[in-house]
Each structure stands twice: as structure tokens, then as C-alpha cells.
Short mmCIF file of C-alpha atoms in Angstrom, two decimals:
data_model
loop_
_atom_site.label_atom_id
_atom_site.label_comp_id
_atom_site.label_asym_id
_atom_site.label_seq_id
_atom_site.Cartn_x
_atom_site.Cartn_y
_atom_site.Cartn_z
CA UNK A 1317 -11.84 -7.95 -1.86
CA UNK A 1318 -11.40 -11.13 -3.82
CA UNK A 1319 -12.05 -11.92 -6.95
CA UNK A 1320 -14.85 -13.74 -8.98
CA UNK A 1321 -13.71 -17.40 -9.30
CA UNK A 1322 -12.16 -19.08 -12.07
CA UNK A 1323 -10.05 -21.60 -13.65
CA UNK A 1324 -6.49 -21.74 -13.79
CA UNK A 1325 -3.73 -23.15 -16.34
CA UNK A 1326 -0.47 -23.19 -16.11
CA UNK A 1327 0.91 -23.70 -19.60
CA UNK A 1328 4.56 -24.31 -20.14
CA UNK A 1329 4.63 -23.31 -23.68
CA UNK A 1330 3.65 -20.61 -26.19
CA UNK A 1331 2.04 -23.08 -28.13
CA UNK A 1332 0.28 -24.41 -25.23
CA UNK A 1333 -0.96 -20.99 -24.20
CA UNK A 1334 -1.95 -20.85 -27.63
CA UNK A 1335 -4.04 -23.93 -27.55
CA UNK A 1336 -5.77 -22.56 -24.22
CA UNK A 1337 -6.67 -19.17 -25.89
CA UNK A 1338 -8.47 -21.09 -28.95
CA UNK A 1339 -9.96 -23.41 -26.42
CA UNK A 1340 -11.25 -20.51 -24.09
CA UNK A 1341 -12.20 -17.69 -26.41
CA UNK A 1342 -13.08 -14.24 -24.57
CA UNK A 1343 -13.88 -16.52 -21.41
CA UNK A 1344 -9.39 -16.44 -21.27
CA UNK A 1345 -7.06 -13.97 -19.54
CA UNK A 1346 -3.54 -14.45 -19.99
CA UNK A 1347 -1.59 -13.38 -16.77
CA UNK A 1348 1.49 -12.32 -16.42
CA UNK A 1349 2.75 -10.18 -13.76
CA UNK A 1350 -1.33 -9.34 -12.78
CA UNK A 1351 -0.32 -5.74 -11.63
CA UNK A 1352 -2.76 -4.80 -14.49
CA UNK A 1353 -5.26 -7.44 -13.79
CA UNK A 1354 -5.93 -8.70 -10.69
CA UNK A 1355 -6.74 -5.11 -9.19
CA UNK A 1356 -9.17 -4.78 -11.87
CA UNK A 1357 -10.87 -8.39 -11.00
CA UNK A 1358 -11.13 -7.90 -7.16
CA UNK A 1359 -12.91 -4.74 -8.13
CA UNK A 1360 -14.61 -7.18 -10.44
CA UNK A 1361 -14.20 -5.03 -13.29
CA UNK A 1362 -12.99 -8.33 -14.94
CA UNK A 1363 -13.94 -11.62 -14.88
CA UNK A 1364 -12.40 -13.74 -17.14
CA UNK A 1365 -13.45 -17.56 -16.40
CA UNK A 1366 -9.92 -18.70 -16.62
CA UNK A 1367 -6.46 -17.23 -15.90
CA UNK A 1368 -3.56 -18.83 -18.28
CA UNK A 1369 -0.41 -17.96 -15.92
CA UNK A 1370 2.68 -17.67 -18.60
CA UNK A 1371 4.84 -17.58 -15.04
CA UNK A 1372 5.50 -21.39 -15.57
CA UNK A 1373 6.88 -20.96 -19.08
CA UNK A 1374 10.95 -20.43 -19.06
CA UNK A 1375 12.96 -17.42 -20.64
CA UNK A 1376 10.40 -15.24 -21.20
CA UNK A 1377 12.11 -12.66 -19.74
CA UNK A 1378 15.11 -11.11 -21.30
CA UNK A 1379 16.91 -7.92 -22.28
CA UNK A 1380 18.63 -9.17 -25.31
CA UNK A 1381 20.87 -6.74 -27.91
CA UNK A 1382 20.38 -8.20 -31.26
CA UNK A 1383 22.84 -5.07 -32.92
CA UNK A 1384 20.29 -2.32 -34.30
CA UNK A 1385 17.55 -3.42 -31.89
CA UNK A 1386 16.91 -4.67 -28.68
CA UNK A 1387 14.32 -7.73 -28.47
CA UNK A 1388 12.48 -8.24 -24.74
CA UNK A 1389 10.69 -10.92 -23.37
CA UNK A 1390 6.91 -10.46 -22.17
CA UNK A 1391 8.02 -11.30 -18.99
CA UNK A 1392 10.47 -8.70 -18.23
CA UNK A 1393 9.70 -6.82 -15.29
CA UNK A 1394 10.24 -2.97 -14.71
CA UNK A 1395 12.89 -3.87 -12.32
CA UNK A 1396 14.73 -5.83 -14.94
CA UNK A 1397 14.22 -2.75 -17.32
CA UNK A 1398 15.02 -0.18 -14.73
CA UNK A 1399 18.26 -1.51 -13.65
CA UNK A 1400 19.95 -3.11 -17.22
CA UNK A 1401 23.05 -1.50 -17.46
CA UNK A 1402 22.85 -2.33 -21.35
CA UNK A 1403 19.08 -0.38 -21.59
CA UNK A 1404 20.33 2.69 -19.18
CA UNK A 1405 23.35 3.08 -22.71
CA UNK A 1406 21.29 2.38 -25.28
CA UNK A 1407 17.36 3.40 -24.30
CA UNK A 1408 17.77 5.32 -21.59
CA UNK A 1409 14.45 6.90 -22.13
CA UNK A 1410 13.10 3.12 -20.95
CA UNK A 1411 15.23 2.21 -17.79
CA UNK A 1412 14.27 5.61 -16.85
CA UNK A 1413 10.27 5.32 -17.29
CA UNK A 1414 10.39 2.12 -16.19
CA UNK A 1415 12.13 3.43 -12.46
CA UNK A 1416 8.83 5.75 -12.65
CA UNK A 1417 6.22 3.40 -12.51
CA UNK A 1418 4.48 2.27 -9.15
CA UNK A 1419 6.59 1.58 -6.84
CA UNK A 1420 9.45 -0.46 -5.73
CA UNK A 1421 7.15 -3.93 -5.54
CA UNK A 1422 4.96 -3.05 -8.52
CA UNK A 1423 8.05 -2.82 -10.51
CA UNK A 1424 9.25 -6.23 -9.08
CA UNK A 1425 6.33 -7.96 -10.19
CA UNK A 1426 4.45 -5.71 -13.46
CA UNK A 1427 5.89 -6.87 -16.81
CA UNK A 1428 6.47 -5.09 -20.07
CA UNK A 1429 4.24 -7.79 -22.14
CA UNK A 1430 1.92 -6.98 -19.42
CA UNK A 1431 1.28 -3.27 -19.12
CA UNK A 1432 1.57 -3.35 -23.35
CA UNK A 1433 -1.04 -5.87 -23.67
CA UNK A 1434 -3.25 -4.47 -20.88
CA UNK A 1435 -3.04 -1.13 -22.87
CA UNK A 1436 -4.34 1.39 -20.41
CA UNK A 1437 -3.50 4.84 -21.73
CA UNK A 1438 -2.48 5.94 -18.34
CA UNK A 1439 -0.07 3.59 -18.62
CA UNK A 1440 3.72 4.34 -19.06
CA UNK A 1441 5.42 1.76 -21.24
CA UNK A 1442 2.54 2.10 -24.18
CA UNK A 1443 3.98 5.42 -24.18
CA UNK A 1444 7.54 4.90 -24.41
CA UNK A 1445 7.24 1.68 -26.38
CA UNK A 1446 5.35 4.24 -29.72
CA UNK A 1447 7.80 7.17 -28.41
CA UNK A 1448 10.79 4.68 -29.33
CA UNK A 1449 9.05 3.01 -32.25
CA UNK A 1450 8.84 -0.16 -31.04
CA UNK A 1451 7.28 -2.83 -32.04
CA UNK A 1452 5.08 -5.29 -30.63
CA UNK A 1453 5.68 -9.52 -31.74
CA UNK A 1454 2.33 -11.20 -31.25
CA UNK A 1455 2.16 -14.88 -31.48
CA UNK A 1456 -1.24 -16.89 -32.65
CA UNK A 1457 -2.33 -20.30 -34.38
CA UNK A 1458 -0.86 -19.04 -37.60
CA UNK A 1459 2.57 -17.80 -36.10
CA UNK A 1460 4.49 -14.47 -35.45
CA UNK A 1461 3.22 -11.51 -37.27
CA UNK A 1462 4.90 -7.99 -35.84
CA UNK A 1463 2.45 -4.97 -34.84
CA UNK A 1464 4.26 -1.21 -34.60
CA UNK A 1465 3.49 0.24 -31.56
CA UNK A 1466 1.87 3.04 -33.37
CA UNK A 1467 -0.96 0.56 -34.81
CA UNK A 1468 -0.74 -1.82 -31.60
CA UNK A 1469 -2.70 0.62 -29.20
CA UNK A 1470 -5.98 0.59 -30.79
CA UNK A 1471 -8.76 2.35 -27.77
CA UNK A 1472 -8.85 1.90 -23.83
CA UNK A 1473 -7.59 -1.62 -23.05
CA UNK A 1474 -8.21 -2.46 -26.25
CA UNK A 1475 -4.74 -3.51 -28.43
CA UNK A 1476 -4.50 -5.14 -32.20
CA UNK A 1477 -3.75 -8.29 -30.47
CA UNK A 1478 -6.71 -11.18 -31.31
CA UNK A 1479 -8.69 -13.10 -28.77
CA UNK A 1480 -5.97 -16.08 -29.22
CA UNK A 1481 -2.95 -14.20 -29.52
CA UNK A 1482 -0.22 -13.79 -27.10
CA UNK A 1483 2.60 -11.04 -27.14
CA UNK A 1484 6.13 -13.04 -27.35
CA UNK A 1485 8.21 -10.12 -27.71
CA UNK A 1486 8.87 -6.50 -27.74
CA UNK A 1487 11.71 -5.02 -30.39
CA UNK A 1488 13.04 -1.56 -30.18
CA UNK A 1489 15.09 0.11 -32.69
CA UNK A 1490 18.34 2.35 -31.58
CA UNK A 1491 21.11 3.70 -33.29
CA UNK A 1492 24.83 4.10 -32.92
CA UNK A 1493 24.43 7.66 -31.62
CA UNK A 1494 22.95 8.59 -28.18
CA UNK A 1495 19.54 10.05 -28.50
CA UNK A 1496 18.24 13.12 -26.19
CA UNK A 1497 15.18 11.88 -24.03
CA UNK A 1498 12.74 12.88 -21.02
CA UNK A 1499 9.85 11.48 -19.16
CA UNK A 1500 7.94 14.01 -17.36
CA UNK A 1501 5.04 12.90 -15.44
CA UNK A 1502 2.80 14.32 -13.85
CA UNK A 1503 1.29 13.04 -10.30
CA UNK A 1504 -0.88 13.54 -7.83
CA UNK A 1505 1.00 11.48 -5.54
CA UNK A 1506 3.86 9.25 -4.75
CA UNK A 1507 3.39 6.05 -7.16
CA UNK A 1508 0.05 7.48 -8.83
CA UNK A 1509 -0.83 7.15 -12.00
CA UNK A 1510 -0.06 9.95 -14.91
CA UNK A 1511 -2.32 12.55 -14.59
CA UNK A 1512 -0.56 13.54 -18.00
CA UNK A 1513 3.34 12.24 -18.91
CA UNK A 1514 5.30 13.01 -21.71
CA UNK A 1515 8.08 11.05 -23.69
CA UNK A 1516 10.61 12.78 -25.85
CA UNK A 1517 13.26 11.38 -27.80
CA UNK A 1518 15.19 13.38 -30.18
CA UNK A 1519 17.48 12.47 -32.85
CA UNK A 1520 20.31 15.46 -32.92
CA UNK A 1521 23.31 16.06 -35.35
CA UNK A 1522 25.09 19.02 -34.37
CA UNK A 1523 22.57 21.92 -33.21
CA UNK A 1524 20.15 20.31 -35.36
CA UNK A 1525 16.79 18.66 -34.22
CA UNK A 1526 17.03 15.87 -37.20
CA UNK A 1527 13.83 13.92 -35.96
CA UNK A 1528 11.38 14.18 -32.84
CA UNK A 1529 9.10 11.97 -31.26
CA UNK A 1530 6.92 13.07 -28.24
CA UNK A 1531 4.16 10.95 -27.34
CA UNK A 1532 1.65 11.89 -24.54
CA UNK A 1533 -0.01 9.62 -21.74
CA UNK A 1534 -3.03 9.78 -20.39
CA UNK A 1535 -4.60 12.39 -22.35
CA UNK A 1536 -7.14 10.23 -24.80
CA UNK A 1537 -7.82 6.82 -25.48
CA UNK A 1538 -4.48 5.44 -26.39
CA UNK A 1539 -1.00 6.90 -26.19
CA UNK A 1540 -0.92 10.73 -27.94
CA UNK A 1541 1.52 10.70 -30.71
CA UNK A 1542 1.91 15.03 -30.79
CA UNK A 1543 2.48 14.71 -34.34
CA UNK A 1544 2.28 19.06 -34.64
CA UNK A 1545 5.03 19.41 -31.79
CA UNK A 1546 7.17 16.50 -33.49
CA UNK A 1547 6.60 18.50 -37.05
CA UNK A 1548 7.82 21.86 -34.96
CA UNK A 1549 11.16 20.34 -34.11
CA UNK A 1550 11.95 18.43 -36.91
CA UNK A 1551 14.95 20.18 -38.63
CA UNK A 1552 14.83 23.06 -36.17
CA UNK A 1553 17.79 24.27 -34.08
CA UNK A 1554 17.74 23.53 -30.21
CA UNK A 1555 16.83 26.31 -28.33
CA UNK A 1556 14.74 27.57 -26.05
CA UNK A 1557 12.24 29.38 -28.64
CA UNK A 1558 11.44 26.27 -31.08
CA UNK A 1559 11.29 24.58 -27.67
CA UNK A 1560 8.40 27.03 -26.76
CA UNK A 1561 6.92 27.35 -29.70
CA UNK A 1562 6.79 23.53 -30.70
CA UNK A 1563 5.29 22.76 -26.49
CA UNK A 1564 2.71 25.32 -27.07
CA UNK A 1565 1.37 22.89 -29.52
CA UNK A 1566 1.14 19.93 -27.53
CA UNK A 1567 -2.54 20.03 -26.54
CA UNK A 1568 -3.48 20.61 -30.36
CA UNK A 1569 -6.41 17.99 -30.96
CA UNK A 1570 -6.35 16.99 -27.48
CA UNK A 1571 -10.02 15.59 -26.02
CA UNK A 1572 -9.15 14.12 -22.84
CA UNK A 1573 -11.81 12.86 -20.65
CA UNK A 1574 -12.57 14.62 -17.55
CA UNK A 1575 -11.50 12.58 -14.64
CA UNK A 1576 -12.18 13.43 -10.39
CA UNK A 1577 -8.41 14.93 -10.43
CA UNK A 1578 -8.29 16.38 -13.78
CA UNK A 1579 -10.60 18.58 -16.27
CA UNK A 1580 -9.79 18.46 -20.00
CA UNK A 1581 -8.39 22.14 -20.05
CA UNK A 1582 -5.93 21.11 -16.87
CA UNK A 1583 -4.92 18.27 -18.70
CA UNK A 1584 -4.29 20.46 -21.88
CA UNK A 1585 -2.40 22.80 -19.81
CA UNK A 1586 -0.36 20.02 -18.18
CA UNK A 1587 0.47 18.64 -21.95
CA UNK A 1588 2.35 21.74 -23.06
CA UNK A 1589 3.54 22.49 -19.94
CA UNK A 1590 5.58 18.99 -19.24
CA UNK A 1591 6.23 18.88 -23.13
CA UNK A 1592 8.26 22.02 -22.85
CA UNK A 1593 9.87 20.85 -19.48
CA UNK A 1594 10.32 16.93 -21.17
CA UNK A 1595 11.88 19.34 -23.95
CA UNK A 1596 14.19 21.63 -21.98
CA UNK A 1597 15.69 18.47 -20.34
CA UNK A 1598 16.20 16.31 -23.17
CA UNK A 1599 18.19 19.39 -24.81
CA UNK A 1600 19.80 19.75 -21.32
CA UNK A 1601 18.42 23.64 -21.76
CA UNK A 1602 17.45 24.20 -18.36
CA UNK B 1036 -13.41 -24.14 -9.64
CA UNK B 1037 -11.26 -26.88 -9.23
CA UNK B 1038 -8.84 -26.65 -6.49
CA UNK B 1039 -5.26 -26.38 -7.07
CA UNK B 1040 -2.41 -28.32 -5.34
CA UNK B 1041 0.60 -26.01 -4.52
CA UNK B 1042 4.16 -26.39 -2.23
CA UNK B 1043 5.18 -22.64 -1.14
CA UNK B 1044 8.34 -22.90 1.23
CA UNK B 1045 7.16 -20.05 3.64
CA UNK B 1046 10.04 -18.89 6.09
CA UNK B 1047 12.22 -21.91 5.43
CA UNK B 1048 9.67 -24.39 6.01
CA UNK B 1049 7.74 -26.19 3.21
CA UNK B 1050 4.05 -25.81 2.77
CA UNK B 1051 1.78 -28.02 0.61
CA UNK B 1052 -2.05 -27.14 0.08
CA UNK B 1053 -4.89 -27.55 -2.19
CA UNK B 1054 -6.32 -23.78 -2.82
CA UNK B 1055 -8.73 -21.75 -4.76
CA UNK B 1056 -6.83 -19.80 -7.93
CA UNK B 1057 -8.70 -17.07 -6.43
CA UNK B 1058 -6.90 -17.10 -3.22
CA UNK B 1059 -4.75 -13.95 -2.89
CA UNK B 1060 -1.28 -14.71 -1.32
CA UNK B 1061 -2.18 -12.03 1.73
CA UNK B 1062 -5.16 -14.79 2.40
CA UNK B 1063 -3.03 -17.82 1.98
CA UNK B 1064 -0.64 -16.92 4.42
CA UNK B 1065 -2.75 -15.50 7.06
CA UNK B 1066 -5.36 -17.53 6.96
CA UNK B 1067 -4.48 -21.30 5.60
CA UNK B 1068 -1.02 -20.68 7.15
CA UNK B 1069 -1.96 -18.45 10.49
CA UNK B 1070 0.88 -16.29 9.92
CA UNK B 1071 -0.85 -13.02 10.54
CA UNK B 1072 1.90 -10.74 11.01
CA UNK B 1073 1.30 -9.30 7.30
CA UNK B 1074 -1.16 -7.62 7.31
CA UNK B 1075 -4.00 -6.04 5.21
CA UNK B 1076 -4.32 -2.20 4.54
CA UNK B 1077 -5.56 -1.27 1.59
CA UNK B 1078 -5.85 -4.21 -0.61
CA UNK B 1079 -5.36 -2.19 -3.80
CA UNK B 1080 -1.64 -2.50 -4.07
CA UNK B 1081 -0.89 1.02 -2.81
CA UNK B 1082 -0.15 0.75 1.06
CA UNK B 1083 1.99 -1.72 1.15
CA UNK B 1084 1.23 -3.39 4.43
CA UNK B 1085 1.17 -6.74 3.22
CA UNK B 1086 4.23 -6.57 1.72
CA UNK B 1087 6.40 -10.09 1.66
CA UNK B 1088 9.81 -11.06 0.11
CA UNK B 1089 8.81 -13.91 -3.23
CA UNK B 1090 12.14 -15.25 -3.87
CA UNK B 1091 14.22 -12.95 -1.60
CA UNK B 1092 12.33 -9.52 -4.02
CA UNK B 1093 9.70 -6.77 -1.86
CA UNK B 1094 6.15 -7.71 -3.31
CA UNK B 1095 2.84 -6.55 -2.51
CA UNK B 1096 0.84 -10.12 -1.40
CA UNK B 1097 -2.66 -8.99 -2.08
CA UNK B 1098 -1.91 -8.59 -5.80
CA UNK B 1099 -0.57 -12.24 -5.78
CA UNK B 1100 -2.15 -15.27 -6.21
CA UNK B 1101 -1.46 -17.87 -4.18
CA UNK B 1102 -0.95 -20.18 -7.25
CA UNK B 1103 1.76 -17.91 -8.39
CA UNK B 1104 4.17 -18.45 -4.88
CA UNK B 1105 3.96 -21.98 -6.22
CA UNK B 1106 6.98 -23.71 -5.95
CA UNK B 1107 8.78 -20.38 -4.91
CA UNK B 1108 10.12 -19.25 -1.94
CA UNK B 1109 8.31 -16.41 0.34
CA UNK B 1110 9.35 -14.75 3.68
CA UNK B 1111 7.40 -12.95 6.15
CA UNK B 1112 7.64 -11.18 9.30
CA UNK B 1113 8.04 -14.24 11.53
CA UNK B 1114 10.87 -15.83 9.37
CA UNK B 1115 13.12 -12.48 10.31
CA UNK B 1116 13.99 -12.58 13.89
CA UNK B 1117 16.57 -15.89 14.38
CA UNK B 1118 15.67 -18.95 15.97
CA UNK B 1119 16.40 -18.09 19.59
CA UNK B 1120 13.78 -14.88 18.96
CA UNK B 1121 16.91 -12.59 18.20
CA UNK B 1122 15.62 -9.72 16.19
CA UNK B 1123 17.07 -9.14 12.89
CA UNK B 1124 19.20 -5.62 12.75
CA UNK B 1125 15.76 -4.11 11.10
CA UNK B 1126 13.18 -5.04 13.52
CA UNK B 1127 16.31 -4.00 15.83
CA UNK B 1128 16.28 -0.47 14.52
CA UNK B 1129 12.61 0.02 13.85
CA UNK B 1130 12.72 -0.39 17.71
CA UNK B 1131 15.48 1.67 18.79
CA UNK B 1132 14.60 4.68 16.33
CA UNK B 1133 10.97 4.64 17.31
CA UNK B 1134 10.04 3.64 13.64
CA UNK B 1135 6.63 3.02 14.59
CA UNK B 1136 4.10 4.38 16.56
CA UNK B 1137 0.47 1.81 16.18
CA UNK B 1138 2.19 -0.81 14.19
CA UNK B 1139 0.27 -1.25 11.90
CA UNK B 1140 2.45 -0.37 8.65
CA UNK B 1141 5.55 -1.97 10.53
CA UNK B 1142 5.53 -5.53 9.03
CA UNK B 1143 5.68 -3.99 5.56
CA UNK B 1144 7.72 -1.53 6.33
CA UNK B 1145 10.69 -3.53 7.66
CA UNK B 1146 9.84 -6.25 4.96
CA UNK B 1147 10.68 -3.77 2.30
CA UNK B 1148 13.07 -1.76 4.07
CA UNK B 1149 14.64 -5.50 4.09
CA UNK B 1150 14.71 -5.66 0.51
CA UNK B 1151 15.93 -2.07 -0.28
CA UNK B 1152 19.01 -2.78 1.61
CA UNK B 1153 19.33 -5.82 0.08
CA UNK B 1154 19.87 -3.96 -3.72
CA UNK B 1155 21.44 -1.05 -2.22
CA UNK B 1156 23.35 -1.49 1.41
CA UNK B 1157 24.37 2.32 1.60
CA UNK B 1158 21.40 4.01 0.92
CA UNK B 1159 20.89 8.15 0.86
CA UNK B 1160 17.88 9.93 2.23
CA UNK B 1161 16.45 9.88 -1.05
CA UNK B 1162 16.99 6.36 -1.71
CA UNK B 1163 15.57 5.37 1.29
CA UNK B 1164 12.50 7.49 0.66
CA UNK B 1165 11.70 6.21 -2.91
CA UNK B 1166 12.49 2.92 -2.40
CA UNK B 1167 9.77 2.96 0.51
CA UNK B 1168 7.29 4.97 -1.41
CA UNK B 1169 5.52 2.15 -1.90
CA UNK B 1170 4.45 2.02 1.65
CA UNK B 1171 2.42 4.39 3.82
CA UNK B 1172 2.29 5.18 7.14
CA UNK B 1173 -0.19 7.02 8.78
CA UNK B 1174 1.66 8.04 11.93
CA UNK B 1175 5.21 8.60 12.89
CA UNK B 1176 5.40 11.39 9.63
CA UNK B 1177 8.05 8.75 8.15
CA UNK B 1178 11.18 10.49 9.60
CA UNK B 1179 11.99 7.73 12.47
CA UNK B 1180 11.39 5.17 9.92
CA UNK B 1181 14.33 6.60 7.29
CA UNK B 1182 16.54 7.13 10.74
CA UNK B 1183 15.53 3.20 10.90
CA UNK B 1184 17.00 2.55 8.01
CA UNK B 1185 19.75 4.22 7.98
CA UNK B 1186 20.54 2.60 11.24
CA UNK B 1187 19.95 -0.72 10.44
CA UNK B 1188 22.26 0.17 7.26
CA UNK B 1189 25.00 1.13 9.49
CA UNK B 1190 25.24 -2.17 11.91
CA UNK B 1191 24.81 -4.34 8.94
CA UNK B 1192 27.37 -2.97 7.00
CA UNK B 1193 30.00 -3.49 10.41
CA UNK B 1194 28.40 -6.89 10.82
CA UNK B 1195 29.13 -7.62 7.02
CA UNK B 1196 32.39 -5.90 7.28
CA UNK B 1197 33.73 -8.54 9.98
CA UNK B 1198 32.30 -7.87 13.02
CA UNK B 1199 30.12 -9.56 15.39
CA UNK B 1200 27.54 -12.34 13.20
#
């Protein structure tokens, strides 16, 4: 199938893709690695009336340690991400979702600034990006202003970003001390989609849960902050009974949408099953 | 729409063109090119059939757009075997193994199997397998296509190591 036609532009500048946004208006779809986009417009799900291709712009992507954080270009791919020997120390939990998602040539060509912007909640990196408290650097006509990931994913392919905004970075926070992670996911097949995946990342001193955050994909309209599990391990000892107790809680205010593969209740299920499993290997309990 | 003036070097050789945006890189090289040994499966970036190397890296060419290969470098199929019509060690194994049975998946197969070896020379069983899941293939079950492989692993590590070029 191929798509509806449109116009092209090839900026080779931020401000230039800038211009093109405020020129365009909702008739404007940035594209960057299109592993988001063009399958949705030759189903013709979309179909914007130009394509502004940030592939032409230079140094865009880059894994870059700037000390407490680490700042990453839009342009990044999920190869890049999988295989940086700096993420794999110091956010683990991201080289390792990021060797999850699609397959081997989907992760050559998807992006980071992609798959955030595109914000489908079946998406991985939304999840990890709010599980690591990232945040989100979106660039317009009046600058940089920074989004947290928690605020950034606002409903289905909807994000905080405005019509002529562009995202120009991602920033993720890590400390000195290794943090205990998981990604469980949860697939019908080989490179699928979620059904449900969940991201843990705890901060431990000693025995000691000190902070928690487990974030949920694919089970509403954004990515699933479980806000009553994170409250369940915070300042809890790691073991296998707050594990149990805090997973049972996982599906607590959950409304997914029924889907062909997946009813709400199987999707509940799945959430505090894979929460306890994401649990049991981050604490290495298993 | 206007058209769009682009220079893809395609198996060594250059290419210049004026295409659609629309124009998928699957379309552009079997049909403005004629190089039709990629083929089309699924066309919804799962199968893998019409997989291509863009700049030497496994990509699926019916979720690229021709305008993106521009001024980049893509290899098919045809630009494996050498100029005298000596097979490269893949299409070699895919051969000897029996590593296909109707063809059809072969092209993107051996394109990515191309590319996995290229990252990792030595693969396991289980690197083999998830560095082809992104390819399907609906008849030979998959196991003469990891014994492919593996064997076109093993003579290109010897050939690398010294031996015969």
C-alpha cells in the first residue's frame, strides 16, 4: 500500500524545521525514523500534506553524559541505545528496552525523538523515558522549554508538544549508585507489540527499597505510572512478600481498552503478574 | 506533489532520479531501478522480505522512503554475488544447508543474515535467532536457515582469518 501524497522538506536546521511547522500548521508531520509513521499513512490512518524529514539535519543523534544526566538526540536510534556501552552502566533499564523493541531493522531505523513524540501507549520508550524520569526538551518559535515525561504523555498519540514544536532532546537523570531495573513484556509474538510491559527501577540502600518507580505500557491511554505499587515499596525491605503484596496492586485503577488479543481483566491480570516478575528480577529474587 | 530529484548509489553504482516523496524504497528499487530480487511480503514492516542494507545497516525498504536513501548508499541482493557471478559465502550457505525451500523469504533472509554477521561474526543459536526475528519464513521451519548461518559464519571467519579471499 502506498501512501496519500504529499510534500516533502528537507530542512537542515531546527530553526528551519521550525519555520516549516509555523508555515504548515496541522497540514505538517515531522519525520524522523517513520517506523511510527509511515505504517500508519500507507494504512492512511495519516495524512499529513507534508513530511519535514529532520534526516538531513547533522548531530541529532547522540548519547552524551553531561555528569548527573544523560542528554540524547531525537535522532538516536534503538540500535544506538541498545548497544552504548556508556547507557548499558548507567541506564541499563534503557539499552535493555530498547534491544526489546521490533526487531533487528526497526531498531536500526526507529528513533527515540520518534517513538516519544509519536506517543503510542503501546509503545516502549514512553514507558521507560517516565519510569526513569526523564524529561522531554521541546524546541518552538519562542525557544527550549523542558516537559517531564510524566506531563509529556498527555492521551493516545497525543503529547504536550504544540503544532510547531519539535523535540531536540531527551535528558535522563542517574545517580552515582547502580539502580535495580526490569522490563517485562508481554507478547504475542516475536517483535509484537506489548500486550502489557512493565518498567521497574528501584533505588536500594542496603535491604532497603528507598524509592520505586514502575510504570505500565499498554494498559490505558498513556504510559501507567502504578503510583499504589510504587507507594508499597517505598521504604520497604526486599523480599519476596512486599514484592507480592506491592504486584498485587498493579492493576489498581486500571481501564484498559479491550483489544482482538486482550480483554481488560487479561490485561489486569498480565499487570500484576509481569509487575511481580519485573519485581523479582530487578531484586535478583528469583 | 512536486517531484523530488535524488542520487542513491545502489550496489556500487550511482543512481539519479526524479521521484514521488511517496515512493517507498521497496518501489524505487524494483520498479524505477528493475532490481526485483527484494521482494514484497507483507508491506507492514513485519516479514522482512524486502529487507536491504542503507549504509552497510539491515532495514526494512517498504517503511523507507525513497527520498530518505538520498545521497546514501543501499545494497541488495544482486550487489552480493562478485562480479564473475561468484556467490558470496551467504548465498553460498543458504544453498548448501538447504536454507530455503520456495524462495521467497531468501533475499531478506541472507540480506539480514548479512548484516547480523556483520555486528556479531560468531554468533550462538540464540543470536542468530533474534537477530533474524525480524524475518519470517513460511517453510523450511527456520532450522536450515540458522545451520546457514552458522555456516556461512564459519568460512568467513577462515577466509578473514587468512585463508583463501
Amino acid at each position: 500500500v502506498i501512501p496519500a501524497a504529499f510534500d516533502y522538506a528537507a530542512p537542515s536546521s531546527i530553526p528551519e524545521t521550525i519555520s516549516l511547522l509555523q508555515e504548515h500548521g496541522d497540514e505538517a508531520k515531522i519525520l524522523a525514523g517513520g517506523h511510527s509513521l509511515l505504517p500508519l499513512m500507507k494504512l492512511r490512518l495519516a495524512a499529513p500534506g507534508i513530511l519535514i524529514d529532520l534526516g538531513r539535519i547533522r548531530d541529532l543523534a547522540y548519547i552524551r553524559d553531561e555528569n548527573d544526566h544523560v542528554a540524547i538526540g531525537p535522532m538516536t536510534t534503538h540500535y544506538m541505545l541498545e548497544s552504548s556501552d556508556f547507557l548499558r552502566q548507567r541506564l541499563p533499564l534503557l539499552s535493555t528496552a530498547a534491544s526489546t523493541v521490533g526487531d533487528m531493522q526497526v531498531r536500526n531505523r526507529g528513533t527515540i525523538g520518534g517513538s516519544l513524540a509519536h506517543a503510542d501507549p503501546a509503545s516502549d520508550l514512553p514507558t521507560i523515558v517516565t519510569a526513569l524520569r526523564g524529561e522531554i526538551v521541546a524546541t518552538g518559535p519562542g525557544g527550549e522549554r523542558t516537559i517531564a515525561a510524566r506531563d509529556f504523555f498527555q492521551d493516545i498519540w497525543t503529547s504536550a508538544l504544540e503544532p510547531d514544536e519539535v523535540v531536540t532532546e531527551i535528558r535522563i537523570p542517574y545517580g552515582p549508585a547502580p539502580t535495580s531495573y526490569a522490563y517485562e513484556k508481554f507478547r504475542q509474538r516475536a517483535s509484537d507489540w506489548a500486550i502489557v510491559g512493565v518498567a521497574v527501577s528501584l533505588d536500594r540502600q542496603n535491604g532497603t527499597i528507598d524509592r520505586a518507580s514502575v510504570v505500565l505500557t499498554n494498559v490505558g491511554t498513556t504510559p501507567v505510572t502504578a503510583t499504589a505499587v510504587e507507594e508499597a515499596l517505598a521504604g520497604q525491605s526486599a523480599n519476596a512478600e512486599t514484592i507480592q503484596r506491592a504486584a498485587d496492586l498493579a492493576s489498581e485503577g486500571l481501564d484498559p481498552s479491550p483489544e482482538l488479543k486482550a480483554s481488560p481483566d487479561y490485561k489486569r491480570h498480565l499487570a500484576r503478574v509481569l509487575t511481580r516478575r519485573a519485581l523479582t528480577t530487578a531484586l535478583q529474587l528469583s | 506533489m512536486n517531484k523530488r530529484a535524488i542520487s542513491v548509489t545502489v550496489n556500487g553504482q550511482q543512481h539519479q532520479n526524479e521521484v514521488e516523496p511517496r515512493l517507498l524504497l521497496i518501489h524505487y528499487l524494483r520498479e524505477t531501478l528493475g532490481l526485483t530480487g527484494s521482494h514484497i511480503g507483507c508491506d507492514t514492516t513485519s516479514c522482512g522480505a524486502c529487507t536491504v542494507l542503507l549504509d552497510g545497516k539491515a532495514v526494512k525498504s517498504c517503511t523507507v522512503l525513497a527520498v530518505q536513501a538520498d545521497e546514501h548508499d543501499v545494497t541488495t541482493i544482486e550487489g552480493l554475488a562478485g562480479a564473475d557471478g561468484s556467490l558470496h559465502p551467504m548465498q553460498e550457505a543458504f544453498w548448501n544447508e538447504h536454507g530455503l525451500q520456495c524462495g521467497y523469504c531468501t533475499p531478506g533472509m541472507i540480506m539480514t543474515s548479512v548484516a547480523l554477521l556483520d555486528r556479531i561474526p560468531d554468533p550462538t543459536v540464540d543470536q542468530i535467532r533474534t537477530g533474524l526475528e525480524g524475518n519470517l519464513c513460511r517453510c523450511t521451519g527456520y532450522q536450515n536457515i540458522i545451520k546457514s548461518v552458522q555456516a556461512a559464519a564459519g568460512v568467513m571467519a577462515s577466509t578473514e582469518s587468512g585463508g583463501q579471499s
